[in-house]
PDB file of C-alpha atoms in Angstrom:
ATOM      1  CA  MET A   1      32.001  18.231 -11.339  1.00 28.00           C
ATOM      2  CA  PRO A   2      31.555  18.570  -6.884  1.00 29.00           C
ATOM      3  CA  PHE A   3      33.058  21.533  -5.091  1.00 26.00           C
ATOM      4  CA  GLY A   4      37.100  20.938  -4.192  1.00 30.00           C
ATOM      5  CA  MET A   5      36.813  18.520  -7.237  1.00 31.00           C
ATOM      6  CA  GLY A   6      39.082  20.000  -9.974  1.00 38.00           C
ATOM      7  CA  PHE A   7      42.429  18.359 -11.620  1.00 40.00           C
ATOM      8  CA  ARG A   8      45.150  20.078  -9.659  1.00 44.00           C
ATOM      9  CA  VAL A   9      47.863  21.546 -11.838  1.00 48.00           C
ATOM     10  CA  SER A  10      51.329  20.362 -11.701  1.00 45.00           C
ATOM     11  CA  ASP A  11      54.004  22.284 -10.387  1.00 49.00           C
ATOM     12  CA  SER A  12      55.825  23.049 -13.433  1.00 44.00           C
ATOM     13  CA  PHE A  13      54.654  24.931 -16.534  1.00 43.00           C
ATOM     14  CA  ASP A  14      56.362  22.001 -19.385  1.00 39.00           C
ATOM     15  CA  GLU A  15      54.057  18.684 -17.422  1.00 40.00           C
ATOM     16  CA  ALA A  16      50.646  17.935 -18.849  1.00 38.00           C
ATOM     17  CA  PRO A  17      47.983  20.457 -16.783  1.00 39.00           C
ATOM     18  CA  GLY A  18      47.297  18.278 -14.315  1.00 40.00           C
ATOM     19  CA  SER A  19      49.250  15.634 -14.089  1.00 36.00           C
ATOM     20  CA  SER A  20      49.399  15.584 -10.892  1.00 36.00           C
ATOM     21  CA  SER A  21      47.086  15.509  -7.767  1.00 42.00           C
ATOM     22  CA  GLY A  22      49.341  15.866  -5.494  1.00 49.00           C
ATOM     23  CA  THR A  23      50.489  19.795  -5.475  1.00 68.00           C
ATOM     24  CA  THR A  24      49.714  21.628  -2.024  1.00 90.00           C
ATOM     25  CA  VAL A  25      47.095  24.128  -2.117  1.00 96.00           C
ATOM     26  CA  ILE A  26      48.361  27.451  -1.302  1.00 97.00           C
ATOM     27  CA  GLN A  27      46.567  30.291   0.342  1.00 97.00           C
ATOM     28  CA  PRO A  28      47.501  33.674  -1.833  1.00 98.00           C
ATOM     29  CA  ASP A  29      49.045  35.208   1.589  1.00 98.00           C
ATOM     30  CA  SER A  30      50.545  33.179   2.587  1.00 97.00           C
ATOM     31  CA  ILE A  31      53.081  33.985  -0.144  1.00 97.00           C
ATOM     32  CA  ALA A  32      55.987  37.008   0.198  1.00 96.00           C
ATOM     33  CA  GLY A  33      54.962  40.195  -2.906  1.00 96.00           C
ATOM     34  CA  LEU A  34      51.284  39.406  -2.624  1.00 97.00           C
ATOM     35  CA  THR A  35      50.439  43.827  -3.168  1.00 96.00           C
ATOM     36  CA  GLN A  36      46.679  42.938  -4.039  1.00 97.00           C
ATOM     37  CA  TRP A  37      43.837  40.422  -3.288  1.00 98.00           C
ATOM     38  CA  TYR A  38      39.939  40.954  -4.591  1.00 98.00           C
ATOM     39  CA  LYS A  39      37.830  38.559  -3.971  1.00 97.00           C
ATOM     40  CA  SER A  40      33.867  38.578  -4.096  1.00 97.00           C
ATOM     41  CA  ASP A  41      33.398  36.729  -0.808  1.00 96.00           C
ATOM     42  CA  VAL A  42      35.251  38.841   1.706  1.00 96.00           C
ATOM     43  CA  GLY A  43      35.413  42.621   1.914  1.00 97.00           C
ATOM     44  CA  VAL A  44      33.118  43.818  -1.204  1.00 97.00           C
ATOM     45  CA  THR A  45      30.141  46.922  -0.139  1.00 97.00           C
ATOM     46  CA  GLY A  46      27.285  47.000  -1.255  1.00 95.00           C
ATOM     47  CA  THR A  47      25.206  43.899  -3.937  1.00 94.00           C
ATOM     48  CA  THR A  48      22.845  45.755  -6.527  1.00 93.00           C
ATOM     49  CA  LYS A  49      25.494  49.341  -5.993  1.00 92.00           C
ATOM     50  CA  VAL A  50      28.300  47.636  -5.105  1.00 94.00           C
ATOM     51  CA  THR A  51      30.574  50.986  -3.464  1.00 94.00           C
ATOM     52  CA  ALA A  52      34.245  49.553  -2.453  1.00 96.00           C
ATOM     53  CA  TRP A  53      35.880  46.488  -2.859  1.00 97.00           C
ATOM     54  CA  ALA A  54      38.008  45.374   0.820  1.00 98.00           C
ATOM     55  CA  ASP A  55      42.116  44.380  -0.353  1.00 98.00           C
ATOM     56  CA  GLN A  56      42.588  41.411   1.005  1.00 98.00           C
ATOM     57  CA  SER A  57      46.782  42.168   1.362  1.00 98.00           C
ATOM     58  CA  GLY A  58      47.964  43.829   4.150  1.00 97.00           C
ATOM     59  CA  GLU A  59      48.649  45.837   1.422  1.00 96.00           C
ATOM     60  CA  GLY A  60      45.158  49.057   1.632  1.00 96.00           C
ATOM     61  CA  ASN A  61      44.809  48.695  -2.017  1.00 96.00           C
ATOM     62  CA  GLY A  62      41.393  48.750  -1.301  1.00 96.00           C
ATOM     63  CA  LEU A  63      39.100  50.041  -4.575  1.00 95.00           C
ATOM     64  CA  VAL A  64      36.377  52.313  -4.719  1.00 94.00           C
ATOM     65  CA  GLU A  65      33.425  53.150  -6.668  1.00 90.00           C
ATOM     66  CA  PHE A  66      34.229  56.035  -9.761  1.00 84.00           C
ATOM     67  CA  ASP A  67      30.731  56.508 -10.614  1.00 79.00           C
ATOM     68  CA  GLY A  68      31.391  58.527 -14.375  1.00 72.00           C
ATOM     69  CA  GLY A  69      27.559  60.061 -14.631  1.00 71.00           C
ATOM     70  CA  THR A  70      24.519  57.697 -16.533  1.00 70.00           C
ATOM     71  CA  GLY A  71      26.130  54.431 -16.858  1.00 72.00           C
ATOM     72  CA  ALA A  72      25.291  50.614 -14.564  1.00 79.00           C
ATOM     73  CA  ASP A  73      26.007  50.688 -10.876  1.00 85.00           C
ATOM     74  CA  VAL A  74      29.306  48.082 -10.561  1.00 88.00           C
ATOM     75  CA  ALA A  75      26.946  44.947  -9.009  1.00 91.00           C
ATOM     76  CA  LEU A  76      27.762  41.890  -7.104  1.00 94.00           C
ATOM     77  CA  ASN A  77      25.513  38.916  -9.047  1.00 91.00           C
ATOM     78  CA  ASP A  78      25.490  35.522  -9.097  1.00 91.00           C
ATOM     79  CA  ILE A  79      26.815  33.460 -12.274  1.00 87.00           C
ATOM     80  CA  GLY A  80      27.265  29.885 -12.302  1.00 86.00           C
ATOM     81  CA  GLY A  81      26.634  29.669  -8.604  1.00 92.00           C
ATOM     82  CA  ILE A  82      29.187  31.874  -7.972  1.00 93.00           C
ATOM     83  CA  ASP A  83      29.081  35.439  -6.421  1.00 95.00           C
ATOM     84  CA  PHE A  84      30.998  38.079  -9.014  1.00 93.00           C
ATOM     85  CA  VAL A  85      31.736  41.919  -9.045  1.00 93.00           C
ATOM     86  CA  GLN A  86      30.393  43.269 -12.420  1.00 88.00           C
ATOM     87  CA  THR A  87      30.613  46.855 -13.943  1.00 84.00           C
ATOM     88  CA  PHE A  88      29.033  47.136 -17.040  1.00 80.00           C
ATOM     89  CA  ASN A  89      29.258  48.886 -20.506  1.00 72.00           C
ATOM     90  CA  ALA A  90      28.742  52.215 -20.807  1.00 66.00           C
ATOM     91  CA  VAL A  91      29.105  55.954 -22.859  1.00 63.00           C
ATOM     92  CA  VAL A  92      32.719  56.730 -22.256  1.00 65.00           C
ATOM     93  CA  GLY A  93      33.153  58.861 -20.007  1.00 62.00           C
ATOM     94  CA  GLU A  94      29.970  58.061 -18.206  1.00 65.00           C
ATOM     95  CA  GLY A  95      30.493  54.974 -16.821  1.00 74.00           C
ATOM     96  CA  VAL A  96      30.939  53.198 -12.747  1.00 78.00           C
ATOM     97  CA  HIS A  97      33.997  51.733 -12.319  1.00 82.00           C
ATOM     98  CA  LEU A  98      36.150  50.250  -9.252  1.00 88.00           C
ATOM     99  CA  GLN A  99      39.435  51.936  -8.678  1.00 88.00           C
ATOM    100  CA  ASP A 100      42.233  52.843  -6.391  1.00 89.00           C
ATOM    101  CA  VAL A 101      44.145  56.110  -7.411  1.00 85.00           C
ATOM    102  CA  ALA A 102      46.508  55.472  -4.638  1.00 87.00           C
ATOM    103  CA  LEU A 103      48.245  52.606  -4.326  1.00 89.00           C
ATOM    104  CA  SER A 104      50.593  51.722  -2.753  1.00 91.00           C
ATOM    105  CA  ALA A 105      53.901  51.156  -3.680  1.00 88.00           C
ATOM    106  CA  ALA A 106      54.747  48.125  -3.214  1.00 91.00           C
ATOM    107  CA  ALA A 107      51.683  47.191  -5.287  1.00 91.00           C
ATOM    108  CA  GLN A 108      52.571  50.090  -7.689  1.00 86.00           C
ATOM    109  CA  PRO A 109      54.696  48.458 -11.340  1.00 83.00           C
ATOM    110  CA  ASP A 110      56.125  51.380 -12.359  1.00 74.00           C
ATOM    111  CA  GLY A 111      59.088  51.098 -14.639  1.00 74.00           C
ATOM    112  CA  GLY A 112      59.573  47.491 -13.459  1.00 80.00           C
ATOM    113  CA  THR A 113      60.274  44.449 -14.455  1.00 87.00           C
ATOM    114  CA  GLN A 114      58.195  41.639 -13.486  1.00 91.00           C
ATOM    115  CA  LEU A 115      54.715  40.590 -11.695  1.00 92.00           C
ATOM    116  CA  HIS A 116      52.550  37.939 -11.811  1.00 96.00           C
ATOM    117  CA  PHE A 117      48.995  38.067 -11.331  1.00 94.00           C
ATOM    118  CA  PHE A 118      45.752  35.178 -11.612  1.00 96.00           C
ATOM    119  CA  ALA A 119      41.821  36.582 -12.400  1.00 93.00           C
ATOM    120  CA  VAL A 120      38.588  34.354 -11.710  1.00 93.00           C
ATOM    121  CA  VAL A 121      36.445  35.239 -14.591  1.00 88.00           C
ATOM    122  CA  ASN A 122      33.698  34.767 -16.999  1.00 82.00           C
ATOM    123  CA  GLN A 123      32.221  36.459 -19.640  1.00 70.00           C
ATOM    124  CA  THR A 124      29.084  35.168 -20.040  1.00 61.00           C
ATOM    125  CA  SER A 125      27.456  38.995 -19.598  1.00 54.00           C
ATOM    126  CA  GLY A 126      29.304  39.829 -22.838  1.00 52.00           C
ATOM    127  CA  GLY A 127      32.007  42.932 -23.481  1.00 52.00           C
ATOM    128  CA  GLY A 128      34.870  43.786 -21.681  1.00 50.00           C
ATOM    129  CA  GLN A 129      37.456  46.303 -23.766  1.00 53.00           C
ATOM    130  CA  VAL A 130      39.095  46.640 -20.736  1.00 54.00           C
ATOM    131  CA  PHE A 131      39.054  44.459 -17.549  1.00 71.00           C
ATOM    132  CA  PHE A 132      42.280  45.860 -15.073  1.00 83.00           C
ATOM    133  CA  ASN A 133      44.852  48.455 -15.322  1.00 81.00           C
ATOM    134  CA  TRP A 134      47.859  50.079 -13.859  1.00 83.00           C
ATOM    135  CA  THR A 135      47.388  53.441 -14.669  1.00 71.00           C
ATOM    136  CA  ASN A 136      46.968  56.736 -14.143  1.00 55.00           C
ATOM    137  CA  SER A 137      44.661  60.144 -14.460  1.00 50.00           C
ATOM    138  CA  VAL A 138      45.521  61.227 -18.202  1.00 51.00           C
ATOM    139  CA  ALA A 139      43.227  59.519 -20.804  1.00 50.00           C
ATOM    140  CA  GLY A 140      44.421  56.918 -22.809  1.00 51.00           C
ATOM    141  CA  THR A 141      47.810  55.890 -20.618  1.00 57.00           C
ATOM    142  CA  PRO A 142      48.161  53.554 -19.236  1.00 61.00           C
ATOM    143  CA  GLY A 143      51.298  51.194 -18.316  1.00 70.00           C
ATOM    144  CA  LEU A 144      49.979  47.480 -18.258  1.00 80.00           C
ATOM    145  CA  SER A 145      46.692  46.157 -19.191  1.00 78.00           C
ATOM    146  CA  LEU A 146      45.620  42.640 -18.740  1.00 78.00           C
ATOM    147  CA  LEU A 147      42.985  41.344 -20.811  1.00 65.00           C
ATOM    148  CA  SER A 148      42.061  43.920 -22.928  1.00 55.00           C
ATOM    149  CA  GLN A 149      40.223  43.227 -25.943  1.00 54.00           C
ATOM    150  CA  PRO A 150      39.349  40.017 -25.421  1.00 52.00           C
ATOM    151  CA  GLY A 151      39.800  37.465 -28.526  1.00 54.00           C
ATOM    152  CA  GLU A 152      42.690  39.983 -29.667  1.00 57.00           C
ATOM    153  CA  ALA A 153      44.869  41.111 -27.187  1.00 56.00           C
ATOM    154  CA  ILE A 154      44.525  39.204 -23.655  1.00 71.00           C
ATOM    155  CA  ILE A 155      47.933  41.613 -22.139  1.00 80.00           C
ATOM    156  CA  ARG A 156      48.738  44.858 -23.505  1.00 77.00           C
ATOM    157  CA  ILE A 157      51.932  46.079 -22.673  1.00 80.00           C
ATOM    158  CA  HIS A 158      52.624  50.099 -22.486  1.00 74.00           C
ATOM    159  CA  HIS A 159      56.098  51.103 -22.745  1.00 70.00           C
ATOM    160  CA  GLY A 160      58.059  54.405 -24.660  1.00 64.00           C
ATOM    161  CA  ALA A 161      55.548  56.189 -26.480  1.00 63.00           C
ATOM    162  CA  GLY A 162      53.784  52.700 -28.012  1.00 70.00           C
ATOM    163  CA  PHE A 163      52.505  49.625 -26.490  1.00 75.00           C
ATOM    164  CA  GLU A 164      52.463  46.181 -27.830  1.00 78.00           C
ATOM    165  CA  ASN A 165      49.923  43.858 -27.744  1.00 75.00           C
ATOM    166  CA  VAL A 166      51.292  40.833 -26.461  1.00 78.00           C
ATOM    167  CA  ILE A 167      48.647  37.861 -27.236  1.00 71.00           C
ATOM    168  CA  SER A 168      45.721  36.317 -29.254  1.00 62.00           C
ATOM    169  CA  PRO A 169      44.188  33.239 -28.284  1.00 61.00           C
ATOM    170  CA  THR A 170      40.883  32.602 -29.578  1.00 53.00           C
ATOM    171  CA  ASP A 171      37.594  33.966 -27.903  1.00 49.00           C
ATOM    172  CA  SER A 172      35.953  30.374 -27.299  1.00 50.00           C
ATOM    173  CA  TRP A 173      36.983  30.859 -23.718  1.00 52.00           C
ATOM    174  CA  LEU A 174      35.082  34.159 -22.951  1.00 53.00           C
ATOM    175  CA  LEU A 175      31.601  32.980 -23.593  1.00 49.00           C
ATOM    176  CA  SER A 176      30.442  31.268 -21.393  1.00 61.00           C
ATOM    177  CA  GLU A 177      32.284  30.078 -19.155  1.00 78.00           C
ATOM    178  CA  THR A 178      34.620  30.649 -15.340  1.00 86.00           C
ATOM    179  CA  VAL A 179      37.995  30.564 -16.025  1.00 87.00           C
ATOM    180  CA  ILE A 180      41.249  31.069 -14.178  1.00 91.00           C
ATOM    181  CA  VAL A 181      42.953  33.326 -15.893  1.00 89.00           C
ATOM    182  CA  GLU A 182      47.345  33.553 -14.640  1.00 92.00           C
ATOM    183  CA  CYS A 183      49.092  35.645 -16.277  1.00 91.00           C
ATOM    184  CA  GLU A 184      53.972  35.524 -15.520  1.00 92.00           C
ATOM    185  CA  ILE A 185      55.446  38.786 -16.848  1.00 90.00           C
ATOM    186  CA  ASP A 186      59.309  39.035 -16.855  1.00 91.00           C
ATOM    187  CA  LEU A 187      60.859  41.333 -18.805  1.00 87.00           C
ATOM    188  CA  SER A 188      64.327  40.740 -17.361  1.00 85.00           C
ATOM    189  CA  LEU A 189      64.416  38.007 -19.424  1.00 84.00           C
ATOM    190  CA  GLY A 190      64.411  39.141 -22.880  1.00 77.00           C
ATOM    191  CA  THR A 191      63.506  35.712 -24.380  1.00 77.00           C
ATOM    192  CA  SER A 192      59.846  34.563 -25.651  1.00 73.00           C
ATOM    193  CA  ASP A 193      59.296  33.220 -21.918  1.00 79.00           C
ATOM    194  CA  GLU A 194      59.463  36.485 -20.682  1.00 86.00           C
ATOM    195  CA  VAL A 195      55.135  37.009 -21.057  1.00 88.00           C
ATOM    196  CA  LYS A 196      53.631  33.374 -20.111  1.00 88.00           C
ATOM    197  CA  LEU A 197      49.536  33.021 -19.637  1.00 85.00           C
ATOM    198  CA  THR A 198      47.248  30.234 -19.068  1.00 87.00           C
ATOM    199  CA  ILE A 199      43.965  30.234 -19.110  1.00 86.00           C
ATOM    200  CA  ASN A 200      43.569  27.270 -16.830  1.00 89.00           C
ATOM    201  CA  ASP A 201      46.653  26.042 -16.902  1.00 92.00           C
ATOM    202  CA  PHE A 202      47.082  25.930 -20.449  1.00 86.00           C
ATOM    203  CA  GLU A 203      49.660  28.271 -21.670  1.00 85.00           C
ATOM    204  CA  GLN A 204      48.805  30.402 -24.773  1.00 80.00           C
ATOM    205  CA  THR A 205      50.781  31.222 -27.673  1.00 77.00           C
ATOM    206  CA  THR A 206      52.407  34.634 -26.687  1.00 80.00           C
ATOM    207  CA  SER A 207      54.940  36.451 -28.683  1.00 77.00           C
ATOM    208  CA  ALA A 208      58.250  38.378 -27.523  1.00 78.00           C
ATOM    209  CA  VAL A 209      57.627  41.664 -26.445  1.00 83.00           C
ATOM    210  CA  THR A 210      60.827  44.258 -26.898  1.00 82.00           C
ATOM    211  CA  ALA A 211      60.116  46.157 -23.376  1.00 81.00           C
ATOM    212  CA  THR A 212      62.562  46.399 -20.971  1.00 83.00           C
ATOM    213  CA  THR A 213      60.248  47.896 -18.320  1.00 80.00           C
ATOM    214  CA  PHE A 214      56.523  48.835 -17.859  1.00 78.00           C
ATOM    215  CA  ASN A 215      55.757  52.186 -18.778  1.00 71.00           C
ATOM    216  CA  THR A 216      55.542  54.319 -15.725  1.00 66.00           C
ATOM    217  CA  PRO A 217      51.630  54.430 -15.383  1.00 60.00           C
ATOM    218  CA  GLY A 218      50.893  56.309 -11.777  1.00 64.00           C
ATOM    219  CA  ASP A 219      49.975  54.710  -8.839  1.00 73.00           C
ATOM    220  CA  GLY A 220      46.462  53.821  -9.294  1.00 83.00           C
ATOM    221  CA  PHE A 221      44.598  50.204 -10.133  1.00 88.00           C
ATOM    222  CA  VAL A 222      41.343  50.582 -12.301  1.00 85.00           C
ATOM    223  CA  LEU A 223      38.757  47.605 -12.272  1.00 86.00           C
ATOM    224  CA  GLY A 224      36.481  47.682 -16.219  1.00 79.00           C
ATOM    225  CA  ALA A 225      38.022  50.982 -17.468  1.00 75.00           C
ATOM    226  CA  GLN A 226      40.917  52.548 -19.320  1.00 67.00           C
ATOM    227  CA  ASP A 227      41.716  54.516 -17.021  1.00 63.00           C
ATOM    228  CA  GLU A 228      40.677  56.625 -13.941  1.00 64.00           C
ATOM    229  CA  ASN A 229      38.013  58.936 -16.881  1.00 62.00           C
ATOM    230  CA  ALA A 230      35.832  56.578 -17.166  1.00 55.00           C
ATOM    231  CA  ASP A 231      37.070  56.182 -20.596  1.00 59.00           C
ATOM    232  CA  ASN A 232      36.173  53.043 -22.017  1.00 61.00           C
ATOM    233  CA  THR A 233      33.899  51.615 -19.364  1.00 64.00           C
ATOM    234  CA  ASP A 234      33.474  48.183 -20.307  1.00 67.00           C
ATOM    235  CA  SER A 235      31.573  44.454 -19.134  1.00 73.00           C
ATOM    236  CA  THR A 236      33.778  42.936 -16.275  1.00 78.00           C
ATOM    237  CA  ALA A 237      32.804  40.250 -14.219  1.00 86.00           C
ATOM    238  CA  SER A 238      35.349  39.074 -11.402  1.00 91.00           C
ATOM    239  CA  ALA A 239      35.395  36.569  -8.334  1.00 95.00           C
ATOM    240  CA  GLU A 240      38.760  37.097  -6.974  1.00 97.00           C
ATOM    241  CA  ILE A 241      42.258  39.158  -8.116  1.00 96.00           C
ATOM    242  CA  ILE A 242      45.321  37.737  -7.100  1.00 98.00           C
ATOM    243  CA  VAL A 243      48.560  40.191  -7.724  1.00 96.00           C
ATOM    244  CA  TYR A 244      52.252  40.006  -7.208  1.00 97.00           C
ATOM    245  CA  ASN A 245      53.970  42.826  -8.155  1.00 93.00           C
ATOM    246  CA  GLY A 246      57.993  42.809  -8.559  1.00 92.00           C
ATOM    247  CA  LYS A 247      58.337  39.051  -8.834  1.00 93.00           C
ATOM    248  CA  VAL A 248      57.527  35.898 -10.121  1.00 93.00           C
ATOM    249  CA  LEU A 249      56.333  33.083  -7.988  1.00 96.00           C
ATOM    250  CA  THR A 250      58.129  29.136  -8.383  1.00 95.00           C
ATOM    251  CA  SER A 251      56.649  26.547  -9.734  1.00 94.00           C
ATOM    252  CA  GLY A 252      55.444  25.193  -6.576  1.00 95.00           C
ATOM    253  CA  GLU A 253      54.239  28.039  -5.669  1.00 97.00           C
ATOM    254  CA  ARG A 254      51.872  28.719  -8.547  1.00 96.00           C
ATOM    255  CA  ALA A 255      51.028  25.579  -8.956  1.00 95.00           C
ATOM    256  CA  GLY A 256      49.666  26.116  -5.223  1.00 97.00           C
ATOM    257  CA  ILE A 257      47.687  29.445  -5.931  1.00 97.00           C
ATOM    258  CA  LEU A 258      46.023  27.144  -9.555  1.00 97.00           C
ATOM    259  CA  ASN A 259      44.778  24.835  -6.803  1.00 97.00           C
ATOM    260  CA  TYR A 260      43.506  27.533  -4.685  1.00 98.00           C
ATOM    261  CA  LEU A 261      41.619  28.847  -6.609  1.00 97.00           C
ATOM    262  CA  SER A 262      40.908  25.697  -8.818  1.00 96.00           C
ATOM    263  CA  ASP A 263      39.123  23.647  -5.436  1.00 96.00           C
ATOM    264  CA  LYS A 264      38.128  27.376  -3.957  1.00 97.00           C
ATOM    265  CA  TYR A 265      35.429  27.891  -7.892  1.00 96.00           C
ATOM    266  CA  SER A 266      35.250  24.000  -8.936  1.00 95.00           C
ATOM    267  CA  ILE A 267      37.206  24.844 -11.712  1.00 93.00           C
ATOM    268  CA  THR A 268      38.846  21.626 -13.393  1.00 90.00           C
ATOM    269  CA  LEU A 269      42.488  23.039 -14.608  1.00 92.00           C
ATOM    270  CA  GLY A 270      43.425  20.912 -16.825  1.00 81.00           C
ATOM    271  CA  ALA A 271      40.311  21.994 -19.021  1.00 61.00           C
TER     272      ALA A 271
END
């Protein structure tokens, strides 16, 4: 499909994907509450060895390289004509990933209830046990993991002494496609609608959770590993990441962001 010709998403989860061709494209930084925004066409330092990925949200939450020792360097790789920031599988504790160990206060979901997340990802490279973690320096104690264990648990909410896997979709979309993944979390609802997840605007079946807040994960964000110690570093490929912390978007706002990503990456929504 030609660039910019993907179907537009409607402004409601309840309408058929792609049913509204007139929904506006919205730039992420025009919506209040943007706390993290990384895109591979701006702010990436390095190519065969990526050492930093600048935050475009205005919150100053740039990511920098953590080198655990023997793992392959983070790289900027072309997959299907799109640049992806890619991490690679490695021995536990020796991988290389990107992180920010001191997120701005606005970006920390510590004890919070709401978060809205979008990412353009590709699994051609395989792997990917852990993609995105709000975490701390203590191994294995994240507060929120998104896209962990593809094909099994896409969202993992950590609370109290344990965690809940929220969704287990089929893994066919992970094989070779570039997709838009959207996650909306509102733990304050107390209903089965607390967590919604779409892949290219197809809503997935999610289960209700008992958590009322996220674990307090400290003040870090890790891309491509379980925590800041390079535990469980895995293969990830991300072209763009957009995070709104402490809020969920309106139906019109989420549609505008999906249309922005669809147009930019020529991804057909609802397909």
